[in-house]
Short mmCIF file of C-alpha atoms in Angstrom, two decimals:
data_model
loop_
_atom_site.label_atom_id
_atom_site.label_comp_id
_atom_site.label_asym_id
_atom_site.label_seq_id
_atom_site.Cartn_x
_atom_site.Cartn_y
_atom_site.Cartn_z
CA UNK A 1 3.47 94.77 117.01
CA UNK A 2 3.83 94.90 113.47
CA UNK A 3 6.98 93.58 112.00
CA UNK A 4 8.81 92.56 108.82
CA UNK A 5 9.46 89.24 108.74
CA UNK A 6 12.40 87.22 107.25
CA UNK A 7 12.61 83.17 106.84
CA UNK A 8 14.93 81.80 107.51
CA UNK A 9 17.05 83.78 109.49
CA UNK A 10 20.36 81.19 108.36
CA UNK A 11 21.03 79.38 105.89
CA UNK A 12 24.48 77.49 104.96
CA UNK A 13 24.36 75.92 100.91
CA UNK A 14 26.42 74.39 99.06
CA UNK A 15 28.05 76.38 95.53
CA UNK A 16 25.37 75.68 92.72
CA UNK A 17 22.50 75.16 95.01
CA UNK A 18 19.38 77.53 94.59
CA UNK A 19 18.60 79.25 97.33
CA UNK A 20 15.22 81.14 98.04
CA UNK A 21 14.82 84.05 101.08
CA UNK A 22 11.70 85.09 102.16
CA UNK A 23 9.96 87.87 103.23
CA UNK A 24 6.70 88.98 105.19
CA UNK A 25 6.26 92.68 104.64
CA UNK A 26 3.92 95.06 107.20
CA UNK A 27 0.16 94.58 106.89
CA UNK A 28 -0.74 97.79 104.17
CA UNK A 29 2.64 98.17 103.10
CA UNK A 30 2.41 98.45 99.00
CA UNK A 31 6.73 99.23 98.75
CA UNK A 32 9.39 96.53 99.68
CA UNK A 33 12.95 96.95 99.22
CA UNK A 34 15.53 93.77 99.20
CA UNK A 35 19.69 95.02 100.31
CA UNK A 36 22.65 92.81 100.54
CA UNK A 37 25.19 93.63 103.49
CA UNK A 38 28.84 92.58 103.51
CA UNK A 39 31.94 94.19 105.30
CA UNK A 40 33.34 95.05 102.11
CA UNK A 41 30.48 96.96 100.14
CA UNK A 42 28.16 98.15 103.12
CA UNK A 43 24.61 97.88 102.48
CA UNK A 44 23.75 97.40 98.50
CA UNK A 45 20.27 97.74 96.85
CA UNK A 46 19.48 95.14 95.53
CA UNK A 47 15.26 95.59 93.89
CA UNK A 48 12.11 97.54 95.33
CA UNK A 49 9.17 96.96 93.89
CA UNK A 50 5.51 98.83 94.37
CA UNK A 51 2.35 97.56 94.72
CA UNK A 52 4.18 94.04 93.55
CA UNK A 53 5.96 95.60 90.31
CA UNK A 54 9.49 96.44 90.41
CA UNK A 55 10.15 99.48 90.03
CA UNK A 56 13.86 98.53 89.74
CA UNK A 57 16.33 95.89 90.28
CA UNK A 58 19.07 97.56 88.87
CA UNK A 59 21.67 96.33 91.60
CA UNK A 60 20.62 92.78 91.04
CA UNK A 61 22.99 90.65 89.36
CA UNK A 62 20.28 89.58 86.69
CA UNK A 63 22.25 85.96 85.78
CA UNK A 64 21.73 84.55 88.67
CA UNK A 65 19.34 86.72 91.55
CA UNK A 66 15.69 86.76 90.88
CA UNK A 67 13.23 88.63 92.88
CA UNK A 68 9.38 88.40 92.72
CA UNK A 69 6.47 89.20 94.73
CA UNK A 70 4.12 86.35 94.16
CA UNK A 71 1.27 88.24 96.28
CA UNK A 72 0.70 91.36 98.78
CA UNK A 73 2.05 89.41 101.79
CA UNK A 74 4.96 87.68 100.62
CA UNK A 75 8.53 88.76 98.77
CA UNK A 76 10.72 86.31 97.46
CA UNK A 77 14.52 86.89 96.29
CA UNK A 78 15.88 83.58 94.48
CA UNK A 79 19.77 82.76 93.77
CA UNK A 80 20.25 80.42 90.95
CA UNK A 81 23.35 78.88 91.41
CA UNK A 82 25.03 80.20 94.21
CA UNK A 83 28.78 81.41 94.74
CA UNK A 84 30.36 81.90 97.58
CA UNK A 85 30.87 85.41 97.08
CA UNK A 86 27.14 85.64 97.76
CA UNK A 87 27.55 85.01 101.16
CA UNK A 88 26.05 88.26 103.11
CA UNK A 89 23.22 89.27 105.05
CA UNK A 90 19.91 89.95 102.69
CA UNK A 91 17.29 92.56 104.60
CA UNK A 92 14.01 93.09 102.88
CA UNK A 93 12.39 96.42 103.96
CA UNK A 94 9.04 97.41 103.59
CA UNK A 95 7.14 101.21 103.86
CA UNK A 96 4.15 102.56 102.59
CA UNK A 97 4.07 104.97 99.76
CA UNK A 98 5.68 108.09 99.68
CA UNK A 99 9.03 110.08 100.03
CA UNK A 100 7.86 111.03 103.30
CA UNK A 101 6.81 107.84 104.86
CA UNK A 102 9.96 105.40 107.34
CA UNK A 103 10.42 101.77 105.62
CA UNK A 104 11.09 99.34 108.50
CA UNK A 105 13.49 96.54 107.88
CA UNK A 106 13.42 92.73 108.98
CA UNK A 107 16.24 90.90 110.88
CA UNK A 108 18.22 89.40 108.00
CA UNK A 109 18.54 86.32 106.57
CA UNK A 110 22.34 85.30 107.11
CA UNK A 111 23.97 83.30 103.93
CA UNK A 112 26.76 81.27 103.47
CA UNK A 113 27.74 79.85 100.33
CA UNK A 114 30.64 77.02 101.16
CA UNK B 1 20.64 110.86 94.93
CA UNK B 2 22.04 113.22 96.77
CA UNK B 3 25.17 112.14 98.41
CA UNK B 4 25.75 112.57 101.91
CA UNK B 5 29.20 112.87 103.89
CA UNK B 6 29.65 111.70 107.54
CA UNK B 7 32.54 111.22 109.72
CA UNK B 8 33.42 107.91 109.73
CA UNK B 9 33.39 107.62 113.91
CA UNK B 10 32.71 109.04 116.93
CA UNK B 11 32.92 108.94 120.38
CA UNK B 12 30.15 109.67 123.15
CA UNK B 13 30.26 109.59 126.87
CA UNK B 14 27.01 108.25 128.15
CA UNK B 15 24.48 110.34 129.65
CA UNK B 16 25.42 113.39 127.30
CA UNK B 17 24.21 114.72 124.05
CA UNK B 18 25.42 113.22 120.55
CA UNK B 19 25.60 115.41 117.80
CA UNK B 20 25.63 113.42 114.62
CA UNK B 21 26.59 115.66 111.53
CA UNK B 22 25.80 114.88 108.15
CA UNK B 23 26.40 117.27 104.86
CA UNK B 24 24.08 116.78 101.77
CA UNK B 25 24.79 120.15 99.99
CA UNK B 26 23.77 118.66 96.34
CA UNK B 27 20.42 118.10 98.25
CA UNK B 28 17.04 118.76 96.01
CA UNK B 29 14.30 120.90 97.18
CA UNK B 30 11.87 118.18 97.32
CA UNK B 31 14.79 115.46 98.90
CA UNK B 32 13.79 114.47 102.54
CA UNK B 33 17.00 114.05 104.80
CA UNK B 34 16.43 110.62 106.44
CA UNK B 35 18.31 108.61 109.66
CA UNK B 36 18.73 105.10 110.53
CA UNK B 37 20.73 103.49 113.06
CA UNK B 38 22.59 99.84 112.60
CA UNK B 39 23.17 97.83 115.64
CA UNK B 40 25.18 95.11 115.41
CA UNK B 41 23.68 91.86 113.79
CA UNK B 42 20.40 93.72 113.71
CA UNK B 43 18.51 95.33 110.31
CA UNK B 44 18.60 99.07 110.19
CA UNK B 45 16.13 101.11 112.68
CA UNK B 46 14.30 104.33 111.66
CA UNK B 47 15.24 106.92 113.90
CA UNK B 48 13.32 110.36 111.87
CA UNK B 49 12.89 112.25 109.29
CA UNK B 50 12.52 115.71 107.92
CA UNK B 51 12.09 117.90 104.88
CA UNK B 52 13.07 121.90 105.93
CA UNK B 53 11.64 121.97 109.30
CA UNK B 54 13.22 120.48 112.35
CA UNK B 55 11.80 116.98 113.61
CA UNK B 56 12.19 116.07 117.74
CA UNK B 57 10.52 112.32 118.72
CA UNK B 58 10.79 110.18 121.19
CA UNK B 59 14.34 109.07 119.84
CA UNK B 60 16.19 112.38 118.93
CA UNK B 61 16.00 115.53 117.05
CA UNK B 62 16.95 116.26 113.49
CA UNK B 63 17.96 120.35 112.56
CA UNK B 64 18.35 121.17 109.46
CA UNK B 65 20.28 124.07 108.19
CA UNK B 66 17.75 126.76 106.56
CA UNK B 67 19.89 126.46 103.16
CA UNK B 68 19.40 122.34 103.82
CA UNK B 69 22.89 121.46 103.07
CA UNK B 70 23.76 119.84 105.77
CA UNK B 71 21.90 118.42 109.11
CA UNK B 72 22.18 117.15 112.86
CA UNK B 73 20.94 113.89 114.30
CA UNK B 74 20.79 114.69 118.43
CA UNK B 75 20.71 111.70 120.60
CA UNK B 76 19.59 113.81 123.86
CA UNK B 77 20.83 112.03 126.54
CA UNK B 78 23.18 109.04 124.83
CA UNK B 79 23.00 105.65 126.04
CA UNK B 80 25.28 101.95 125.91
CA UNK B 81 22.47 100.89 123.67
CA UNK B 82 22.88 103.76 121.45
CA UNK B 83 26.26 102.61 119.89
CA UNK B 84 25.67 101.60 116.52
CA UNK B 85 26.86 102.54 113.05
CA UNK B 86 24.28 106.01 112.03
CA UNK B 87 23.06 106.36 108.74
CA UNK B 88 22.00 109.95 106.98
CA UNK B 89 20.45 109.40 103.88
CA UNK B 90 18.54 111.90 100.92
CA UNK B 91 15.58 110.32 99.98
CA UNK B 92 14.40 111.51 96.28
CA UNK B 93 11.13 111.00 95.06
CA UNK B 94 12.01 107.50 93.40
CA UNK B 95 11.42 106.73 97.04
CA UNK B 96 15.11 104.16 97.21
CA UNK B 97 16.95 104.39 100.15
CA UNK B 98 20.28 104.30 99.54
CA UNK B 99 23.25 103.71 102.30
CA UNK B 100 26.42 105.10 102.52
CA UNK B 101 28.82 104.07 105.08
CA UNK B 102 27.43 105.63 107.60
CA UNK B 103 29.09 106.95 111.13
CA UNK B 104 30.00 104.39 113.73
CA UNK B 105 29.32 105.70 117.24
CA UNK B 106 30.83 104.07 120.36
CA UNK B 107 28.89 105.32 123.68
CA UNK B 108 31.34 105.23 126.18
CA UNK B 109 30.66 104.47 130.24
#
């Protein structure tokens, strides 16, 4: 059963701290999305990239959020320091190409900034 | 993108039909109409897609109005487990999926 997969699933940090989320796209998928979900703004792009470029990250705060895609089967999305207003769920999402083509998400990795 | 409009809630009495609607009338010829579903504490879940034709799977069906500017989500027969927050989004071909805020459906018992 092919899955997305998202380490870790919680994390709790201190303000400053870096912290780095992971992700584990589908076998064959070449497009992988990062969001950010909080009760206030909903579910926020934050980068997709293709076939490991990013195609753009324009909902990234660039001072601080990073995101790279080392090699085909891993996505990483780096905060250097963190606030606690970054505090959210982060989904990565990953599809094949195309417009018509589903992108299936992972379970979130919950973060709390204290 | 295209923007969508949803309500913001709805009710559903289990075992019946849920018609989810969803306008998108600044919607490009080329723009797919797309649905996902949110369950709590859970990333989003595909649920189908469609371009001009309507689109039945094993989850629901999708009509689309033959000028496209607007579209139905039908949960056939709705279920407890069906009550999450519904998502209709225009996909364009930079390929992003964007969110709005969606419509939060309670299945009732």
């Amino acid at each position: 059963d092919a899955r997305v997969t998202q380490t870790p699933r919680h994390k709790v940090t201190e303000m400053g701290q870096e912290v780095t989320m992971r992700c584990q796209p589908i076998l064959g998928h070449n497009t992988v999305f990062w969001y950010r979900q909080t009760m206030m703004q909903g579910l926020e792009l934050l980068a997709y990239f293709r076939n490991r470029a990013p195609l753009d990250d324009s909902g990234m705060p660039k001072d601080r959020f990073s995101a790279e895609m080392p090699d085909a089967t891993l996505a990483t999305l780096k905060i250097q320091p963190s606030e606690p207003r970054d505090s959210a769920v982060y989904f990565c999402a990953s599809g094949p190409t195309g417009m018509n083509t589903e992108a299936f998400f992972g379970q979130g990795t919950r973060l709390t900034v204290v | 993108d295209a923007k969508t409009t949803q309500p913001t809630s709805m009710d559903c009495a289990e075992g019946r039909a849920a018609n989810l609607p969803c306008n998108h009338s600044t919607i490009s010829g080329n723009e797919y109409v797309y649905w996902y579903r949110q369950i709590h504490s859970q990333g989003p879940q595909y649920i189908i897609h469609g371009l001009k034709n309507n689109e039945t799977n094993e989850m629901a069906s999708l009509i689309i109005t033959e000028d496209r500017k607007s579209s139905t989500l039908i949960l056939p027969h709705a279920t407890l487990r069906d009550t999450a927050v519904y998502y209709c989004i225009v996909r364009n071909n930079d390929y992003k999926l964007s969110f709005g805020a969606g419509t939060t459906v309670t299945v009732r018992a």
